[in-house]
Short mmCIF file of C-alpha atoms in Angstrom, two decimals:
data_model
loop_
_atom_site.label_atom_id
_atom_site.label_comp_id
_atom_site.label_asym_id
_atom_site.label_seq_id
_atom_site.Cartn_x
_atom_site.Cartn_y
_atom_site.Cartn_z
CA UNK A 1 5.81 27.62 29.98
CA UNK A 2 9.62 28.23 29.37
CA UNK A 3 10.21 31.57 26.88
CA UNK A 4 12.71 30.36 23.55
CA UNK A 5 15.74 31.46 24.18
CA UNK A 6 18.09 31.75 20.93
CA UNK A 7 21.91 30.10 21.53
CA UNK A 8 23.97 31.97 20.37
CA UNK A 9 27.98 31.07 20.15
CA UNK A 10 30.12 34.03 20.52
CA UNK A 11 33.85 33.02 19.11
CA UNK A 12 36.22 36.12 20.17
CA UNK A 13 39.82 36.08 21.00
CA UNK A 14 39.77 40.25 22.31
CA UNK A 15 38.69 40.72 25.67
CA UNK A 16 37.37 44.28 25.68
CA UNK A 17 35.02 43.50 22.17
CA UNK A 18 33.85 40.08 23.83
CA UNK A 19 32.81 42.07 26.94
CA UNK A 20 31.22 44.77 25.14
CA UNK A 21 29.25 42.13 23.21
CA UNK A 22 27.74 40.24 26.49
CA UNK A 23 27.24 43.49 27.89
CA UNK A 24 24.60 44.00 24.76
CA UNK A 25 22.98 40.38 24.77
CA UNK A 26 22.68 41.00 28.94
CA UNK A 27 20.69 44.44 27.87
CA UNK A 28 18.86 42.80 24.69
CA UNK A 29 17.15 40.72 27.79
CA UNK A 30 16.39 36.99 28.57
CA UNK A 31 15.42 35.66 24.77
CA UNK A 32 19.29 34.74 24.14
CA UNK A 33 21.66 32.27 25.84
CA UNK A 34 25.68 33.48 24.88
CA UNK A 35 28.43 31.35 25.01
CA UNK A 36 31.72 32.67 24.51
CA UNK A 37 34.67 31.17 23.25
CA UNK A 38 38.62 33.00 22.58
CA UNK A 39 39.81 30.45 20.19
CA UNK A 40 39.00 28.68 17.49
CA UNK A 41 40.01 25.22 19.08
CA UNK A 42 37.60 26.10 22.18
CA UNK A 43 34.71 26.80 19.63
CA UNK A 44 35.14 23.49 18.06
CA UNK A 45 34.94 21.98 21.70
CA UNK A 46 31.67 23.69 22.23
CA UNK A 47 30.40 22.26 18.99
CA UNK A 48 30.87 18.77 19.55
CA UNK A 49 28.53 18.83 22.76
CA UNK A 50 25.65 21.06 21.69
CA UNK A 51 24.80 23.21 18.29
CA UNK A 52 23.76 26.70 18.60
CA UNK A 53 21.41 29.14 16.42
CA UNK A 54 23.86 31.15 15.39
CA UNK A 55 27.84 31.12 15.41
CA UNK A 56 29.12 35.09 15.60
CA UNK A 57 32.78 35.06 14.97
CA UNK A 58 35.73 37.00 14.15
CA UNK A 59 37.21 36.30 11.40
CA UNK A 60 40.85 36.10 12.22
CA UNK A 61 41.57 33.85 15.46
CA UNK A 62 44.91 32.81 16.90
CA UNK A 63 44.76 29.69 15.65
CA UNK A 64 42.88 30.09 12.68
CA UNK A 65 39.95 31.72 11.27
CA UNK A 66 36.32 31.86 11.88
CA UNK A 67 35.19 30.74 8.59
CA UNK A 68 36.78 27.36 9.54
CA UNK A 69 33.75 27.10 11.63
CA UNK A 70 30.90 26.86 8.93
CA UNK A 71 29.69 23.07 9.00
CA UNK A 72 27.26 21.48 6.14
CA UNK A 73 24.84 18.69 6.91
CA UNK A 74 24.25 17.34 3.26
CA UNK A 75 24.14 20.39 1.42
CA UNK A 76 22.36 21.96 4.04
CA UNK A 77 24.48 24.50 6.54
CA UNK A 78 24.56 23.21 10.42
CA UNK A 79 24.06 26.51 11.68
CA UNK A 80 24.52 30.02 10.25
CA UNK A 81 27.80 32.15 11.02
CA UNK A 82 28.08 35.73 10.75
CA UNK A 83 31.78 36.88 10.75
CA UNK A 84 33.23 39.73 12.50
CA UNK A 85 36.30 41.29 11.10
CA UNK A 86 38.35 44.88 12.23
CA UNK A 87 38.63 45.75 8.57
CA UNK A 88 36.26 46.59 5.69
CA UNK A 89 37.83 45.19 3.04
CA UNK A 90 35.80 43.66 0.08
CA UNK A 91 37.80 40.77 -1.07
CA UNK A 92 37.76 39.72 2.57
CA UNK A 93 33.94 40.00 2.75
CA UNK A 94 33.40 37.94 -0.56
CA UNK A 95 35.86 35.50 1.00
CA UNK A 96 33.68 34.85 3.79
CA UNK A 97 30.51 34.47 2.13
CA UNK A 98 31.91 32.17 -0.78
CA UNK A 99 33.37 29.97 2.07
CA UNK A 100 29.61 30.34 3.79
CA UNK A 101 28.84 32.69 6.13
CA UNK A 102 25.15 33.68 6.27
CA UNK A 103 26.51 37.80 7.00
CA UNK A 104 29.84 39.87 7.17
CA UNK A 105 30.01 42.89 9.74
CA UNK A 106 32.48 45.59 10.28
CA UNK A 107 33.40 45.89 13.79
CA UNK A 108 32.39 49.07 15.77
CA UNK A 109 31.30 50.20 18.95
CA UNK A 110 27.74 50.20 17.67
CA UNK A 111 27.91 47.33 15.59
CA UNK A 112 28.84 45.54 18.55
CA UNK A 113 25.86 46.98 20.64
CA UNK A 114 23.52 45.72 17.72
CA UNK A 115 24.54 42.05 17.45
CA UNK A 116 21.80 40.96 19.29
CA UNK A 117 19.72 42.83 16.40
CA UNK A 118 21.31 41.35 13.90
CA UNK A 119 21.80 37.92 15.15
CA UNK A 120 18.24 37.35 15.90
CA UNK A 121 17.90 38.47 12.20
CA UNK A 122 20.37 36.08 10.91
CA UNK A 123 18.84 33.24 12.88
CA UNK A 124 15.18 34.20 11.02
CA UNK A 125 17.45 34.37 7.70
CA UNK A 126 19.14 30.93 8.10
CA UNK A 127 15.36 29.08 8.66
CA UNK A 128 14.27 30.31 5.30
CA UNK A 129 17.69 29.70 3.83
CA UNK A 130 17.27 26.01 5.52
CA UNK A 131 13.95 25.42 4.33
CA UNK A 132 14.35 26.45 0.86
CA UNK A 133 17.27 24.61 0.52
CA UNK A 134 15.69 21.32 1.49
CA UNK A 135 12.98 21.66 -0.24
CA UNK A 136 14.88 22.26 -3.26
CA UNK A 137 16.75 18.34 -2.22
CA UNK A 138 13.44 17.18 -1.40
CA UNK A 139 12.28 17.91 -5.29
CA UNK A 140 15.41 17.03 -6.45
CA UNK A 141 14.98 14.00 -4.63
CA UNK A 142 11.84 13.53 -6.16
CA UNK A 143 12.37 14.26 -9.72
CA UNK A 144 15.19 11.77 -9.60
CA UNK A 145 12.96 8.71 -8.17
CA UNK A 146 10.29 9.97 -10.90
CA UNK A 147 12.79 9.89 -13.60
CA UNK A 148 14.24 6.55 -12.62
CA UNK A 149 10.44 5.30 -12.17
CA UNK A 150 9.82 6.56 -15.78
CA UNK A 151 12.79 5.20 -17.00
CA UNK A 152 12.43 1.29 -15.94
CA UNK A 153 9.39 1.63 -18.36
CA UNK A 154 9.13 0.16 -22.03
CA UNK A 155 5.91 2.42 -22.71
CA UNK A 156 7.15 6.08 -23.60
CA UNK A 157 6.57 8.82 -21.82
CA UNK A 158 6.14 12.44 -21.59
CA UNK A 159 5.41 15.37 -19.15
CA UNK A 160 3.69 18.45 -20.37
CA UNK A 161 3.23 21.93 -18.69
CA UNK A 162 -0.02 23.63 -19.14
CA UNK A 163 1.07 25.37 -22.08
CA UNK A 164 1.93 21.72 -24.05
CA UNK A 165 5.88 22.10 -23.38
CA UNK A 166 7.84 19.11 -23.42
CA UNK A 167 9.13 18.94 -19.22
CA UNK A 168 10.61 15.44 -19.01
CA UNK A 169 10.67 12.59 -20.94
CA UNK A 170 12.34 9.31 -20.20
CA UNK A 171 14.85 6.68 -21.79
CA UNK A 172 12.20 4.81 -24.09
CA UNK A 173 10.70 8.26 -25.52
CA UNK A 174 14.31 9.60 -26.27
CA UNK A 175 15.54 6.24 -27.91
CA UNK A 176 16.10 7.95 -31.39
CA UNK A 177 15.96 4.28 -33.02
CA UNK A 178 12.24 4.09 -32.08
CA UNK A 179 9.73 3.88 -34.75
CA UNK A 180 7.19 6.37 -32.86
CA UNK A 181 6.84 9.43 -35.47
CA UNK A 182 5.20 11.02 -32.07
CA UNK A 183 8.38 11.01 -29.98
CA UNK A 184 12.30 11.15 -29.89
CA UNK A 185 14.71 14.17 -31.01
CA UNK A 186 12.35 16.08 -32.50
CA UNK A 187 9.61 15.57 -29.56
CA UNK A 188 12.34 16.29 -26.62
CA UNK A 189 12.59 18.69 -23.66
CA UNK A 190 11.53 22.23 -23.92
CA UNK A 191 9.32 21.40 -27.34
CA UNK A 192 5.79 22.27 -27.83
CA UNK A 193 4.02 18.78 -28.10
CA UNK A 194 1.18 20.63 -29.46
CA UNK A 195 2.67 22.68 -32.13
CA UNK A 196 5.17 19.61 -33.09
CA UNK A 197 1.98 17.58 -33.23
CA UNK A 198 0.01 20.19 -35.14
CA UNK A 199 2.81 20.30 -38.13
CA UNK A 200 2.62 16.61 -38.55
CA UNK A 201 1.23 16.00 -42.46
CA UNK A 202 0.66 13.01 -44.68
CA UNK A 203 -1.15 9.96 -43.44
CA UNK A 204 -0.28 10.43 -39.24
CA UNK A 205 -2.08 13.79 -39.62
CA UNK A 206 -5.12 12.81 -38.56
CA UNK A 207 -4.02 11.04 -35.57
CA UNK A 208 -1.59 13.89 -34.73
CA UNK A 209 -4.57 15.98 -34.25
CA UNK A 210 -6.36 13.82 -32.37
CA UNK A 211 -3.49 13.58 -29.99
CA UNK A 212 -3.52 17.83 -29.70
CA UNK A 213 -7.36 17.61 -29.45
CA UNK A 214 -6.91 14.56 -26.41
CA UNK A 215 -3.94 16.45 -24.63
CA UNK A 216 -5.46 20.34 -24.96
CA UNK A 217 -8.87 18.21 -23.29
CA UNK A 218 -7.07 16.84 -20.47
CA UNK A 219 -5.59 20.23 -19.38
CA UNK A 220 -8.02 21.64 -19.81
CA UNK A 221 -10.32 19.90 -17.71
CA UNK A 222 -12.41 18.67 -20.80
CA UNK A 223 -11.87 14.93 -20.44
CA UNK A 224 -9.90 13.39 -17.36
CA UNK A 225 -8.00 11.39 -18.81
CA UNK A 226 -7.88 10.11 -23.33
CA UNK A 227 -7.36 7.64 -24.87
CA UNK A 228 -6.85 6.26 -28.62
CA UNK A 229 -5.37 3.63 -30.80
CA UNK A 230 -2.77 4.71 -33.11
CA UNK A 231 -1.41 2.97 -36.58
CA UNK A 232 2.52 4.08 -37.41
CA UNK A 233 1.87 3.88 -41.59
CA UNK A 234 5.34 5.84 -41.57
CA UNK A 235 7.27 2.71 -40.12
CA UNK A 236 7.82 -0.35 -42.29
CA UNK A 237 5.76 -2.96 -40.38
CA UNK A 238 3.03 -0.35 -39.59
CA UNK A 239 2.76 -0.29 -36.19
CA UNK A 240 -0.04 0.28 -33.55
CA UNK A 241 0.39 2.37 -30.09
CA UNK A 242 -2.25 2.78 -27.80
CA UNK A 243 -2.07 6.72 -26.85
CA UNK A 244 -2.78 7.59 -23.49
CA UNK A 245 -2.71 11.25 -21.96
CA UNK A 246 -3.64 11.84 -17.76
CA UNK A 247 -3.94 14.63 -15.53
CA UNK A 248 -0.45 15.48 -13.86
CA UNK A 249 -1.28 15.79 -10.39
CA UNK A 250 0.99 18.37 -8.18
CA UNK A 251 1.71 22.21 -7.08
CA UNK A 252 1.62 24.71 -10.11
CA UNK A 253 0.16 24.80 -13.30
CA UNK A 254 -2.07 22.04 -14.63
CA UNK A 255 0.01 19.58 -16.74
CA UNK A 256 -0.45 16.60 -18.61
CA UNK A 257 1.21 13.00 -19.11
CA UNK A 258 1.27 11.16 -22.57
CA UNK A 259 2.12 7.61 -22.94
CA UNK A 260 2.70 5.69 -25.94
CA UNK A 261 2.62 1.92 -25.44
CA UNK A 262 3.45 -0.51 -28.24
CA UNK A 263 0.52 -2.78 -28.91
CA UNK A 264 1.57 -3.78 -32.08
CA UNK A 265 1.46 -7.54 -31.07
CA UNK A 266 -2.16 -7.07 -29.33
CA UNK A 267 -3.04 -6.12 -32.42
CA UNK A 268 -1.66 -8.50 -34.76
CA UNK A 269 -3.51 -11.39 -32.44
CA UNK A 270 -6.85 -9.29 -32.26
CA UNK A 271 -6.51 -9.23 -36.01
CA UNK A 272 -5.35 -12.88 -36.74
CA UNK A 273 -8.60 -13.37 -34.44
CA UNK A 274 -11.27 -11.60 -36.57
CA UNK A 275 -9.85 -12.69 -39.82
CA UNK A 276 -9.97 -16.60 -38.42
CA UNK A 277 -13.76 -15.44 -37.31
CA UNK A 278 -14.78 -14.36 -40.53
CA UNK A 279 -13.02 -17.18 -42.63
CA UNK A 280 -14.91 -19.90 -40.23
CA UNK A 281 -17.87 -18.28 -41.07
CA UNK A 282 -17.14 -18.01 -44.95
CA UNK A 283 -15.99 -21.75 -44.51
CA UNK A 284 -19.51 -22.77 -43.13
CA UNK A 285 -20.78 -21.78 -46.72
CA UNK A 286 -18.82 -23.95 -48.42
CA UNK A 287 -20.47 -28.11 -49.26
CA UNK A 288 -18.82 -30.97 -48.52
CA UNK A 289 -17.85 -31.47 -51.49
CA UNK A 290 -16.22 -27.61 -51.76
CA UNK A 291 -14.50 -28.41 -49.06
CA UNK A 292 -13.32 -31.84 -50.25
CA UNK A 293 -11.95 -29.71 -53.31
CA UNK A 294 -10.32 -26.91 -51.20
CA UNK A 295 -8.55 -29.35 -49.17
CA UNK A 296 -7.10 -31.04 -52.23
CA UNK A 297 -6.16 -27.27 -53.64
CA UNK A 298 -4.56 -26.75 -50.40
CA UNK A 299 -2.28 -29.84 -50.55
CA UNK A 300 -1.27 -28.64 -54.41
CA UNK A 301 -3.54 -31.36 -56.02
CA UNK A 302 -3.49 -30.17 -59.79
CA UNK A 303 -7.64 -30.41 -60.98
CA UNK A 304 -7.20 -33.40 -63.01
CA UNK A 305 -5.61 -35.42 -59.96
CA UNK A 306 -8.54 -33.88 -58.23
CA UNK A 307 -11.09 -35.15 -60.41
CA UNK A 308 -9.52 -38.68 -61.05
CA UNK A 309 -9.63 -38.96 -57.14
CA UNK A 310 -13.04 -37.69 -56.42
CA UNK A 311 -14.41 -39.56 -59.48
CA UNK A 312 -15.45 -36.47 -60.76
CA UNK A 313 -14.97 -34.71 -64.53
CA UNK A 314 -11.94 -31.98 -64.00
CA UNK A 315 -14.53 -29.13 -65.61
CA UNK A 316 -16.93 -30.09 -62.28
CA UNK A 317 -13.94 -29.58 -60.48
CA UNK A 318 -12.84 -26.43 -61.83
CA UNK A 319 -16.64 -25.32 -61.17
CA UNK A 320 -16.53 -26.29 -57.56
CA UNK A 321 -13.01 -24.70 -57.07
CA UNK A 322 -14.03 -21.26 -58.74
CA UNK A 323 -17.30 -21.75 -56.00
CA UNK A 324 -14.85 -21.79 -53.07
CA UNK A 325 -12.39 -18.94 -54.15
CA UNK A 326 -15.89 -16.92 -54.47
CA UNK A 327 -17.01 -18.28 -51.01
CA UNK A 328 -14.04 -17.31 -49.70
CA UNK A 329 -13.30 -13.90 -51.09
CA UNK A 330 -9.63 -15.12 -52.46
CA UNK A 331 -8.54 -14.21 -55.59
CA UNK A 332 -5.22 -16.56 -55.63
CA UNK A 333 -3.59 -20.25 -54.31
CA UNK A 334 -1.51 -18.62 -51.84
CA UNK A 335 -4.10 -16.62 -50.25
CA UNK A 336 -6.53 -19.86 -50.00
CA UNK A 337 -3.32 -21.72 -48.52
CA UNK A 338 -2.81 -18.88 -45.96
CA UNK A 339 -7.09 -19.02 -44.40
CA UNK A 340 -6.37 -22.70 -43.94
CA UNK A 341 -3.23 -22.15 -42.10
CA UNK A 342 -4.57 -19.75 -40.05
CA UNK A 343 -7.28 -21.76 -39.76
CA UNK A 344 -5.49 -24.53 -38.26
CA UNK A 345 -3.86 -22.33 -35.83
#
């Protein structure tokens, strides 16, 4: 099996310091490969056909300087460069690492004799470098497909860390011109749900605190996932969001999602349904001839048409009309008018 060797691109226009160095890469032994270039032109030659571990180069070349070496790969650097230079100067050394070298050495007969040292160090260096860096894209990445995932939904939504803090929220949750007392400004990023929740008074109190009790449940481990039905009586039409809170799944602390979806209209039909229900029933009490009478009502028959057309004195009528508005539960005209049109629906 072949031993690694590291490659290692030595870019040095004096003769005696680039002999000196092979001499110490020859005596490190066979784990390194050198390559040495005297300009910065022939460096960029050897780059195009292969890339090494490590680039060591002086800093000032005749034709340029060895910072001009130091490539990126989205973000990420090709390959780390140390830079040599004759003189310790400071500025010099910032200049060098702002432009990207991964180290900055002072020349010297010993400093020479330890590149091997300190390039196999700056190799090790550059893969964690590397790796954090693209992990940090990679959740950068992610967060952005997340947020645009979260964002091409109407339902709003919210990530919380273990502790109840507001992480993320997306477009529909910060819409300010929502009528969900449970989210927007005051619910954003880096608030406590919980305690925001908690202060809540006046009629959404109780549901407030069932939302602290649902989320605290799901991270904790309680319940795996709650849900519950909520009625806006702060918002002029009233209305309803189903409340749902799940386990965020992923490296770190426990944490939670909540989702508020607008049911409003779910439950305006699921209403409209149970009223129809019970008026059909309270309709099946009625006689014929109740019903005759409502029907008439309905169509704004006064009681002595009423009774001329069902043959009928107008006090009989007015006894079979106060029946129905009993039957019914209906105290006035419009509200009978309003069971048969829904009736009819």
């Amino acid at each position: 099996m072949k031993n690694f060797e590291m490659t290692i691109l030595l870019v040095e226009d004096q003769p005696a310091h680039a002999k000196l160095i092979e001499r110490a890469f020859e005596s490190a032994g066979s784990g390194f490969r050198l390559s040495v270039a005297s300009s910065l032109r022939e460096a960029q030659k050897l780059l195009t056909s292969s890339t090494p571990d490590v680039v060591i180069a002086d800093l000032e070349l005749p034709d340029g300087r060895g910072t001009d070496l130091i490539r990126h790969d989205r973000g990420v650097p090709a390959f780390p460069v140390v830079v040599l230079t004759s003189h310790g100067n400071e500025q010099v050394a910032v200049e060098a690492m702002k432009a990207g070298a991964l180290d900055y050495v002072v020349k010297s007969s010993a400093v020479m004799r330890d590149l091997p040292r300190i390039a196999a160090a700056a190799i090790r260096e550059w893969t964690h470098l590397v790796e954090r860096r693209r992990a940090e894209m990679a959740r950068t990445q992610s967060l952005r497909l997340l947020e645009g995932v979260l964002d091409s939904l109407s339902a709003q939504v919210a990530v919380l860390d273990d502790n109840g803090m507001i992480l993320m929220v997306n477009s529909a949750w910060a819409n300010e011109s929502s009528p969900n007392p449970f989210s927007g400004k005051a619910f954003g990023v880096t608030v406590n749900y919980l305690s925001a929740c908690a202060n809540v008074t006046g009629e959404m109190e109780p549901a407030a605190h069932a939302i602290v009790a649902g989320v605290r449940d799901v991270i904790t481990g309680i319940q795996s996932q709650f849900c519950v039905e909520v009625q806006c009586y702060d918002t002029p039409d009233q209305r309803w969001y189903q409340v749902e809170v799940s386990p965020f799944s992923g490296a770190g602390a426990a944490r939670a999602v909540v989702l508020f979806e607008d049911i409003s209209e779910r439950k305006q039909t699921e209403n409209e349904a149970r009223d129809r229900a019970i008026h059909c029933e309270r309709l099946a009490t009625l006689s014929d001839r109740e019903h005759e009478v409502m029907t008439m009502v309905v169509a704004g028959k006064a009681n002595k048409v009423i009774a001329r057309d069902l043959g009928r004195s107008e006090k009989t009528v007015e006894k079979h009309r106060a029946n129905v508005m009993k039957k019914l539960k209906v105290r006035t005209i419009a509200d009978l008018v309003r069971i048969a049109v829904s009736i009819e629906r």
